[in-house]
Amino acid sequence: MSAAAIRRIVVVGNGIAGLTAADSLRGAGFDGELTIIGDERHPACSRPALSKALLSDCADLTSHQLPAPTHGALEIAGRRACGLDAERRRVALDDGTELPYDRLVVATGSRARRLSDLAGELTLRGLDDALALRERLAARPSVVVVGGGPLGMEVASGCVAARCQVTVVSQGMPLEMQLGPHLARVFAEAAQGRGVALVQTESARLEEHGGATRVVLEEDIVLEAELVVSAVGDVPNTEWLAGTSLVTDGVVRVDARGLARPDVAAVGDLAVFPTPYGMRRIPLWSTAIAHSKVAAAALVHGEAAPPLQFQPYFWTEQFGLSLKAVGFLPLNGPPVYVDGGPGGPALMRWTHEDGRGAAAALNYRIPIPRLRRITEDAATGARRAA
Amino acid sequence: MKIVLDRARCEGHGLCEEAAPDLMHLDDDGELVIDREEITEAELAAANAAVRVCPVAALRIE
Ligand SMILES: Cc1cc2nc3c(=O)[nH]c(=O)nc-3n(C[C@H](O)[C@H](O)[C@H](O)COP(=O)(O)OP(=O)(O)OC[C@H]3O[C@@H](n4cnc5c(N)ncnc54)[C@H](O)[C@@H]3O)c2cc1C
Ligand code: SF4
């Protein structure tokens, strides 16, 4: 089918990936019928803000709001896609209707992974979760956060800001898996400096005891708290694709243009795509955006559209530290200081074994394009040294 | 049409600059400078991309 014959495009999932895909489809020249289906009641919001400004600020309840969309699509909100017939090109909705398409964007993101089905286990993924958590924190409960990744640590930081007593339970040092040992140590010290107790464990589980939820560590040591929040990763929302050849092991694998097949793109948190370090899922804000732009162009223009040139961008804010990092994480070994020194403010760079550079700014205001250039310096510097 | 920045919200990520380098940039102090407030129809797509990428919705088009 030529681009002109594409009349109908359906986008399933109304998060930042779906939204950007819809905008980008228009940008790529698609002026046919565009439909977006999303199962949330709220308009798409900035999830990164939910665990940062929204948890810590006392006043600003708007930090997560995104500008209104400009794609002019038909938006079907509060409806869930529950099946796909990829051969007949139809999406089935939970109200029994079927939507035909010429091209499909799969952008249903992921949800919080849970450790139990206890009501006492709180997770943070959507706006309702953030508002509920914020309200609970206002009463200053004691909190155990299970999970020492960026989300768990941001939640812990929000707890500290709300003046709660907080313990973080993590496998190994918090953030070490994500950021590498050097940066992880900086964050762990900042957290401890603000009174956070860090507990390392192999595997924690949750149980209900006397009407409260508590955390059981490996040697049957029990942590009790008034509030238990888990932040232990995410699960891609791909169940609705069951029975199609699009899903393997719960994720959708795509090519360098974000396509799972010529007429189906998959973007954002549920997609596994080629990176220099193999096929990976990199569930980050800017991944979702970069991906969606490339995939939208590929849906309309096919092979003529350029493949993804991708370098991850990650940021976090917690315990008075603000980090921006460009390049593939984690970062191993000590950094080279481009500016500043240990603990920050600092501008640092690393060189991966394959010569690829990465750079991080800690409490250091720098535009991302400049941070990207520093990763290039790291790479050429390494080549020169070799 | 005009690009409007809510300076209090801006966190200086500069993702907007990446999306629309002709319209805005971050200065040496990491403050966002809108180089072209009044935009033309032809620049709207780039401006929209910049607005969309900002994780704190500090930009809008009026
Ligand atoms: C609290 C939090 C903080 C974060 N902080 C950062 C950060 O600081 N930096 C960073 O880079 N990234 C961060 N992330 C990750 C980032 O927000 C995600 O990578 C990004 O939002 C992914 O977008 P998405 O559109 O792929 O998925 P989602 O945002 O999950 O959107 C998918 C949408 O599809 C809907 N949906 C699901 N199934 C169906 C269905 N069957 N039918 C219809 N609709 C469906 C969902 O309800 C949802 O609205 C954070 C995430 C969270 C949760
Ligand atoms: S992306 Fe948003 S927060 Fe970042 S510099 Fe641009 S306007 Fe400011």
Short mmCIF file of C-alpha atoms in Angstrom, two decimals, chain A residues 154-300:
data_model
loop_
_atom_site.label_atom_id
_atom_site.label_comp_id
_atom_site.label_asym_id
_atom_site.label_seq_id
_atom_site.Cartn_x
_atom_site.Cartn_y
_atom_site.Cartn_z
CA GLU A 154 12.43 9.33 44.55
CA VAL A 155 9.49 8.10 46.59
CA ALA A 156 11.74 7.85 49.65
CA SER A 157 12.91 11.40 49.00
CA GLY A 158 9.28 12.55 48.80
CA CYS A 159 8.66 10.80 52.14
CA VAL A 160 11.57 12.68 53.71
CA ALA A 161 10.22 15.95 52.31
CA ALA A 162 6.91 15.11 53.98
CA ARG A 163 8.89 14.48 57.20
CA CYS A 164 8.18 10.77 57.40
CA GLN A 165 10.51 8.18 58.86
CA VAL A 166 11.54 6.04 55.89
CA THR A 167 13.39 2.78 55.26
CA VAL A 168 14.42 1.67 51.78
CA VAL A 169 14.78 -2.06 51.18
CA SER A 170 16.85 -2.90 48.13
CA GLN A 171 18.80 -5.66 46.46
CA GLY A 172 22.38 -4.44 46.76
CA MET A 173 23.15 -0.76 47.09
CA PRO A 174 20.27 1.42 45.88
CA LEU A 175 20.72 2.66 42.31
CA GLU A 176 23.90 0.64 41.77
CA MET A 177 22.32 -1.52 39.08
CA GLN A 178 20.94 1.50 37.27
CA LEU A 179 23.69 4.09 37.69
CA GLY A 180 26.84 2.17 38.60
CA PRO A 181 28.74 2.19 41.89
CA HIS A 182 30.18 5.71 41.79
CA LEU A 183 26.93 7.63 41.42
CA ALA A 184 25.01 5.13 43.55
CA ARG A 185 27.30 5.88 46.48
CA VAL A 186 26.75 9.63 46.13
CA PHE A 187 22.99 9.10 46.27
CA ALA A 188 23.10 6.58 49.11
CA GLU A 189 25.13 9.00 51.23
CA ALA A 190 22.72 11.83 50.50
CA ALA A 191 19.77 9.61 51.46
CA GLN A 192 21.40 8.47 54.68
CA GLY A 193 22.42 12.04 55.45
CA ARG A 194 18.71 12.89 55.45
CA GLY A 195 17.85 10.11 57.83
CA VAL A 196 16.82 7.33 55.42
CA ALA A 197 17.60 3.84 56.65
CA LEU A 198 18.92 1.59 53.88
CA VAL A 199 18.47 -2.16 54.20
CA GLN A 200 19.98 -4.58 51.72
CA THR A 201 18.33 -7.91 51.06
CA GLU A 202 18.12 -10.66 48.49
CA SER A 203 14.39 -10.89 48.22
CA ALA A 204 11.74 -9.23 50.31
CA ARG A 205 8.11 -10.33 50.45
CA LEU A 206 5.00 -8.74 51.87
CA GLU A 207 2.51 -10.25 54.25
CA GLU A 208 -0.50 -9.16 56.18
CA HIS A 209 -0.26 -9.28 59.94
CA GLY A 210 -2.82 -7.99 62.40
CA GLY A 211 -4.51 -5.84 59.80
CA ALA A 212 -1.24 -4.23 58.67
CA THR A 213 1.06 -4.98 55.77
CA ARG A 214 4.66 -5.72 56.65
CA VAL A 215 7.87 -6.55 54.86
CA VAL A 216 9.60 -9.86 55.48
CA LEU A 217 13.29 -9.96 54.61
CA GLU A 218 15.22 -13.08 53.67
CA GLU A 219 16.23 -14.24 57.16
CA ASP A 220 12.71 -13.69 58.40
CA ILE A 221 13.52 -10.29 59.77
CA VAL A 222 10.36 -8.25 59.69
CA LEU A 223 10.00 -4.55 58.99
CA GLU A 224 6.81 -2.95 60.20
CA ALA A 225 5.57 0.43 59.04
CA GLU A 226 2.33 2.30 58.70
CA LEU A 227 2.80 2.53 54.95
CA VAL A 228 4.41 0.11 52.50
CA VAL A 229 5.22 1.30 49.00
CA SER A 230 6.77 -0.98 46.43
CA ALA A 231 8.74 0.23 43.42
CA VAL A 232 10.06 -2.98 41.95
CA GLY A 233 9.88 -2.45 38.23
CA ASP A 234 7.16 -2.46 35.62
CA VAL A 235 5.24 -4.98 33.56
CA PRO A 236 4.46 -4.16 29.90
CA ASN A 237 0.74 -4.00 29.10
CA THR A 238 0.76 -6.51 26.27
CA GLU A 239 -1.96 -8.96 27.36
CA TRP A 240 -4.34 -7.55 24.75
CA LEU A 241 -1.92 -8.74 22.05
CA ALA A 242 -2.05 -12.35 23.26
CA GLY A 243 -2.44 -14.78 20.40
CA THR A 244 -0.72 -12.49 17.89
CA SER A 245 2.85 -13.03 16.76
CA LEU A 246 3.73 -9.55 18.05
CA VAL A 247 4.49 -10.52 21.66
CA THR A 248 7.32 -12.68 22.90
CA ASP A 249 8.03 -12.96 26.61
CA GLY A 250 5.59 -10.18 27.37
CA VAL A 251 7.25 -7.52 25.21
CA VAL A 252 7.00 -6.38 21.61
CA ARG A 253 10.22 -6.60 19.63
CA VAL A 254 10.71 -3.96 16.98
CA ASP A 255 13.30 -3.06 14.36
CA ALA A 256 15.46 0.07 14.28
CA ARG A 257 12.49 2.04 12.96
CA GLY A 258 10.15 0.96 15.73
CA LEU A 259 8.18 -1.43 13.53
CA ALA A 260 7.02 -4.86 14.68
CA ARG A 261 5.77 -5.53 11.16
CA PRO A 262 5.39 -3.14 8.22
CA ASP A 263 1.93 -2.00 9.31
CA VAL A 264 2.43 -2.05 13.11
CA ALA A 265 4.68 0.18 15.21
CA ALA A 266 5.34 -0.42 18.90
CA VAL A 267 6.71 2.43 20.97
CA GLY A 268 7.46 3.41 24.54
CA ASP A 269 7.75 1.25 27.63
CA LEU A 270 6.58 -2.02 26.07
CA ALA A 271 9.02 -2.08 23.16
CA VAL A 272 12.30 -3.97 22.94
CA PHE A 273 14.52 -2.44 20.29
CA PRO A 274 18.04 -2.83 18.93
CA THR A 275 20.78 -0.98 20.84
CA PRO A 276 24.56 -1.26 20.60
CA TYR A 277 24.29 -3.62 23.60
CA GLY A 278 21.68 -5.91 22.08
CA MET A 279 17.89 -5.89 22.09
CA ARG A 280 16.70 -3.88 25.08
CA ARG A 281 13.78 -2.21 26.72
CA ILE A 282 14.71 1.24 28.02
CA PRO A 283 11.55 2.51 29.71
CA LEU A 284 12.32 6.23 29.91
CA TRP A 285 10.53 9.44 29.01
CA SER A 286 12.88 10.52 26.22
CA THR A 287 13.07 6.98 24.83
CA ALA A 288 9.31 6.99 24.40
CA ILE A 289 9.46 10.32 22.59
CA ALA A 290 12.45 9.58 20.37
CA HIS A 291 10.97 6.21 19.48
CA SER A 292 7.54 7.49 18.65
CA LYS A 293 8.89 10.10 16.25
CA VAL A 294 10.92 7.57 14.29
CA ALA A 295 8.16 4.97 14.24
CA ALA A 296 5.52 7.45 13.08
CA ALA A 297 7.68 8.43 10.11
CA ALA A 298 8.35 4.75 9.35
CA LEU A 299 4.63 3.89 9.38
CA VAL A 300 3.97 6.57 6.79
#
